[in-house]
Amino acid sequence: MKTPYFLIHQELLQENIERFTQGMCANWNNSRFGYSVKTNSLPWLLSYVRLKGGLAEVVSDEEYDLALLCGFLPNEIIFNGPIKGKDKFYFALEHGSIVNIDSENEIRWIEEYEKPLSDLGIRINVPSEVFNSEDIEYTDEGFRFGFSVENGAFEKALKRISKKYDIRKIGLHLHCNSITRSKEVYRAIAKYTVGIIDKYNLEPRYIDVGGGFFGGVPGKTTINEYFSIISDEFKKCARTRQSLLIAEPGSAIVGSVIDLHTSVLDVKDTNCSHIVTTDGGRVYIDPQWFRTRYMYSVRSKSEKKYSGKQIVCGYTCMDHDRIMEIENELHLQMGDEIIYHRVGAYTVTFGGLFIKFLPEVYVSNNGETELIRSSMTVDEYYKIQSAGGR
Ligand SMILES: Cc1ncc(COP(=O)(O)O)c(C=O)c1O
């Protein structure tokens, strides 16, 4: 196998999915998870999640169609986000998808919709004050998604929707990104949800607590712990009794099960530094460009240490594509392999077609390895980028 390539460990993936499903069901019998497609939208992965009983959580028309192509039925798709197209929005409603509205636009589309509405959900803009400030970003400006209860937008939305739909049953969606993935985030979300259900006398058909969980990382909050906290809060409110509990894990499913294999292409000294150029890249493993440390291992013929700092860089020819700095570690040589572990979330499908094309992806299972994504050829790139196929 030629580097760079991603390697998915199928046994670990299966464990993460099973642990998630069991952790949810043990605490709330009526529950489903919808895998967050944006976290890693490889077709192989989507088909695998479906095989293992997951739904697909999508946030664009493209992701919706991809989920269909990978075998999900419309009623196995959760359609979220503020950028849905109108046609796909209506298609999703008509075909039984779980649709959570997240924009003023969509309320207008509901008003214009001429068919009976059998189901609908709405995303709530959870106020940052309900969380511990160290757990979240945007403590001052608040989250950007959903309808705010506090400024009246949620109530207005309900009133407008109520002309078409029995809003007592409306599904509630409350995904909030956190920095810490702390269980306290979910306690806060669950408590806040119960407050809203009480305030508006709702009996939601489902409550979707979103994603943002740890999964497959030793020492971190377990799926069972998250859902025991969530269900303890929900059980305090009789009107949640019939509700389906939905979660939308992405990182908890794939984050810990994928490695990136890279090779050292060159080693040299500049006047100031020791530079190690590799065929890896931050675009492959650090979409937000803020990480400075990784879990990694090295395969090398030598055991010699380098005294001082080695700057490990990526392939992109951008000076700031510096993956990590290592001090007094193994002296990296041309041909050595550096393997970055647990880099499966927001990476494999995130890097674009910049300078080199997306790396190949393999799956390992019971000692067998299978190629599941090949790299694009220059001819294919040329055709797509010059609209030559149209
Ligand atoms: C609406 C929604 N659901 C689920 C997720 C998945 O989050 P994670 O990969 O942290 O589990 C995200 C990620 O931002 C999201 O925006």
PDB file of N, CA and C and ligand atoms in Angstrom, residues 34 36 38-39 57 59 80 123 145 173 175 177 181 210-213 248-252 345-346, ligand 1:
ATOM      1  N   GLY A  34     -28.551   8.511  14.440  1.00  0.00           N
ATOM      2  CA  GLY A  34     -28.365   8.899  13.035  1.00  0.00           C
ATOM      3  C   GLY A  34     -26.922   9.334  12.878  1.00  0.00           C
ATOM      4  N   SER A  36     -23.759  11.120  11.680  1.00  0.00           N
ATOM      5  CA  SER A  36     -23.539  12.445  11.079  1.00  0.00           C
ATOM      6  C   SER A  36     -22.678  12.299   9.815  1.00  0.00           C
ATOM      7  N   LYS A  38     -21.584  14.328   7.600  1.00  0.00           N
ATOM      8  CA  LYS A  38     -20.496  15.276   7.344  1.00  0.00           C
ATOM      9  C   LYS A  38     -19.197  14.874   8.048  1.00  0.00           C
ATOM     10  N   THR A  39     -19.319  14.108   9.127  1.00  0.00           N
ATOM     11  CA  THR A  39     -18.118  13.760   9.896  1.00  0.00           C
ATOM     12  C   THR A  39     -17.171  12.891   9.078  1.00  0.00           C
ATOM     13  N   GLU A  57     -27.721  11.175   9.198  1.00  0.00           N
ATOM     14  CA  GLU A  57     -28.054  12.578   9.487  1.00  0.00           C
ATOM     15  C   GLU A  57     -27.340  13.442   8.457  1.00  0.00           C
ATOM     16  N   VAL A  59     -27.018  17.265   6.054  1.00  0.00           N
ATOM     17  CA  VAL A  59     -27.251  18.712   6.154  1.00  0.00           C
ATOM     18  C   VAL A  59     -27.198  19.412   4.796  1.00  0.00           C
ATOM     19  N   ASN A  80     -31.213  17.939   8.376  1.00  0.00           N
ATOM     20  CA  ASN A  80     -30.977  19.077   9.288  1.00  0.00           C
ATOM     21  C   ASN A  80     -30.377  20.259   8.548  1.00  0.00           C
ATOM     22  N   ARG A 123     -35.334  22.898  15.139  1.00  0.00           N
ATOM     23  CA  ARG A 123     -34.101  23.016  15.930  1.00  0.00           C
ATOM     24  C   ARG A 123     -34.209  24.209  16.870  1.00  0.00           C
ATOM     25  N   PHE A 145     -27.380  28.297  15.254  1.00  0.00           N
ATOM     26  CA  PHE A 145     -28.431  27.484  14.631  1.00  0.00           C
ATOM     27  C   PHE A 145     -29.702  27.458  15.479  1.00  0.00           C
ATOM     28  N   HIS A 173     -35.022  19.367  18.179  1.00  0.00           N
ATOM     29  CA  HIS A 173     -33.620  19.076  17.838  1.00  0.00           C
ATOM     30  C   HIS A 173     -32.734  20.089  18.564  1.00  0.00           C
ATOM     31  N   HIS A 175     -28.965  19.962  18.922  1.00  0.00           N
ATOM     32  CA  HIS A 175     -27.505  19.742  18.854  1.00  0.00           C
ATOM     33  C   HIS A 175     -26.747  21.016  19.257  1.00  0.00           C
ATOM     34  N   ASN A 177     -22.558  22.160  19.714  1.00  0.00           N
ATOM     35  CA  ASN A 177     -21.144  21.781  19.738  1.00  0.00           C
ATOM     36  C   ASN A 177     -20.542  22.192  21.066  1.00  0.00           C
ATOM     37  N   ARG A 181     -16.874  18.055  25.160  1.00  0.00           N
ATOM     38  CA  ARG A 181     -17.683  16.824  25.045  1.00  0.00           C
ATOM     39  C   ARG A 181     -18.078  16.317  26.438  1.00  0.00           C
ATOM     40  N   GLY A 210     -28.640  15.549  19.245  1.00  0.00           N
ATOM     41  CA  GLY A 210     -27.493  15.874  18.394  1.00  0.00           C
ATOM     42  C   GLY A 210     -26.293  14.976  18.620  1.00  0.00           C
ATOM     43  N   GLY A 211     -25.112  15.502  18.241  1.00  0.00           N
ATOM     44  CA  GLY A 211     -23.874  14.708  18.350  1.00  0.00           C
ATOM     45  C   GLY A 211     -22.943  15.319  19.379  1.00  0.00           C
ATOM     46  N   GLY A 212     -21.631  15.125  19.164  1.00  0.00           N
ATOM     47  CA  GLY A 212     -20.651  15.739  20.057  1.00  0.00           C
ATOM     48  C   GLY A 212     -20.179  14.854  21.200  1.00  0.00           C
ATOM     49  N   PHE A 213     -20.379  13.535  21.104  1.00  0.00           N
ATOM     50  CA  PHE A 213     -19.998  12.608  22.183  1.00  0.00           C
ATOM     51  C   PHE A 213     -18.583  12.074  21.950  1.00  0.00           C
ATOM     52  N   GLU A 248     -27.054  11.997  17.223  1.00  0.00           N
ATOM     53  CA  GLU A 248     -26.417  12.125  15.906  1.00  0.00           C
ATOM     54  C   GLU A 248     -24.898  12.049  16.028  1.00  0.00           C
ATOM     55  N   PRO A 249     -24.360  10.927  16.465  1.00  0.00           N
ATOM     56  CA  PRO A 249     -22.916  10.845  16.646  1.00  0.00           C
ATOM     57  C   PRO A 249     -22.170  10.822  15.315  1.00  0.00           C
ATOM     58  N   GLY A 250     -21.057  11.513  15.296  1.00  0.00           N
ATOM     59  CA  GLY A 250     -20.144  11.416  14.150  1.00  0.00           C
ATOM     60  C   GLY A 250     -18.814  10.937  14.692  1.00  0.00           C
ATOM     61  N   SER A 251     -18.150  11.839  15.441  1.00  0.00           N
ATOM     62  CA  SER A 251     -16.830  11.514  16.005  1.00  0.00           C
ATOM     63  C   SER A 251     -16.865  10.254  16.871  1.00  0.00           C
ATOM     64  N   ALA A 252     -17.945  10.071  17.627  1.00  0.00           N
ATOM     65  CA  ALA A 252     -18.014   8.904  18.519  1.00  0.00           C
ATOM     66  C   ALA A 252     -18.014   7.596  17.730  1.00  0.00           C
ATOM     67  N   ALA A 345     -12.318  11.706  12.226  1.00  0.00           N
ATOM     68  CA  ALA A 345     -13.456  12.630  12.192  1.00  0.00           C
ATOM     69  C   ALA A 345     -13.105  13.908  11.444  1.00  0.00           C
ATOM     70  N   TYR A 346     -13.947  14.311  10.517  1.00  0.00           N
ATOM     71  CA  TYR A 346     -13.787  15.552   9.732  1.00  0.00           C
ATOM     72  C   TYR A 346     -12.461  15.601   8.980  1.00  0.00           C
TER      73      TYR A 346
HETATM   74  C1  LIG B   1     -26.304  18.887  13.715  1.00  0.00           C
HETATM   75  C2  LIG B   1     -25.101  18.054  14.000  1.00  0.00           C
HETATM   76  N1  LIG B   1     -25.276  16.779  14.373  1.00  0.00           N
HETATM   77  C3  LIG B   1     -24.216  15.975  14.628  1.00  0.00           C
HETATM   78  C4  LIG B   1     -22.910  16.444  14.516  1.00  0.00           C
HETATM   79  C5  LIG B   1     -21.777  15.488  14.797  1.00  0.00           C
HETATM   80  O1  LIG B   1     -20.931  15.907  15.790  1.00  0.00           O
HETATM   81  P1  LIG B   1     -19.726  14.977  16.285  1.00  0.00           P
HETATM   82  O2  LIG B   1     -18.953  14.566  15.076  1.00  0.00           O
HETATM   83  O3  LIG B   1     -18.949  15.853  17.190  1.00  0.00           O
HETATM   84  O4  LIG B   1     -20.351  13.819  16.959  1.00  0.00           O
HETATM   85  C6  LIG B   1     -22.703  17.776  14.135  1.00  0.00           C
HETATM   86  C7  LIG B   1     -21.340  18.328  14.034  1.00  0.00           C
HETATM   87  O5  LIG B   1     -21.075  19.496  13.999  1.00  0.00           O
HETATM   88  C8  LIG B   1     -23.818  18.609  13.863  1.00  0.00           C
HETATM   89  O6  LIG B   1     -23.674  19.883  13.473  1.00  0.00           O
END
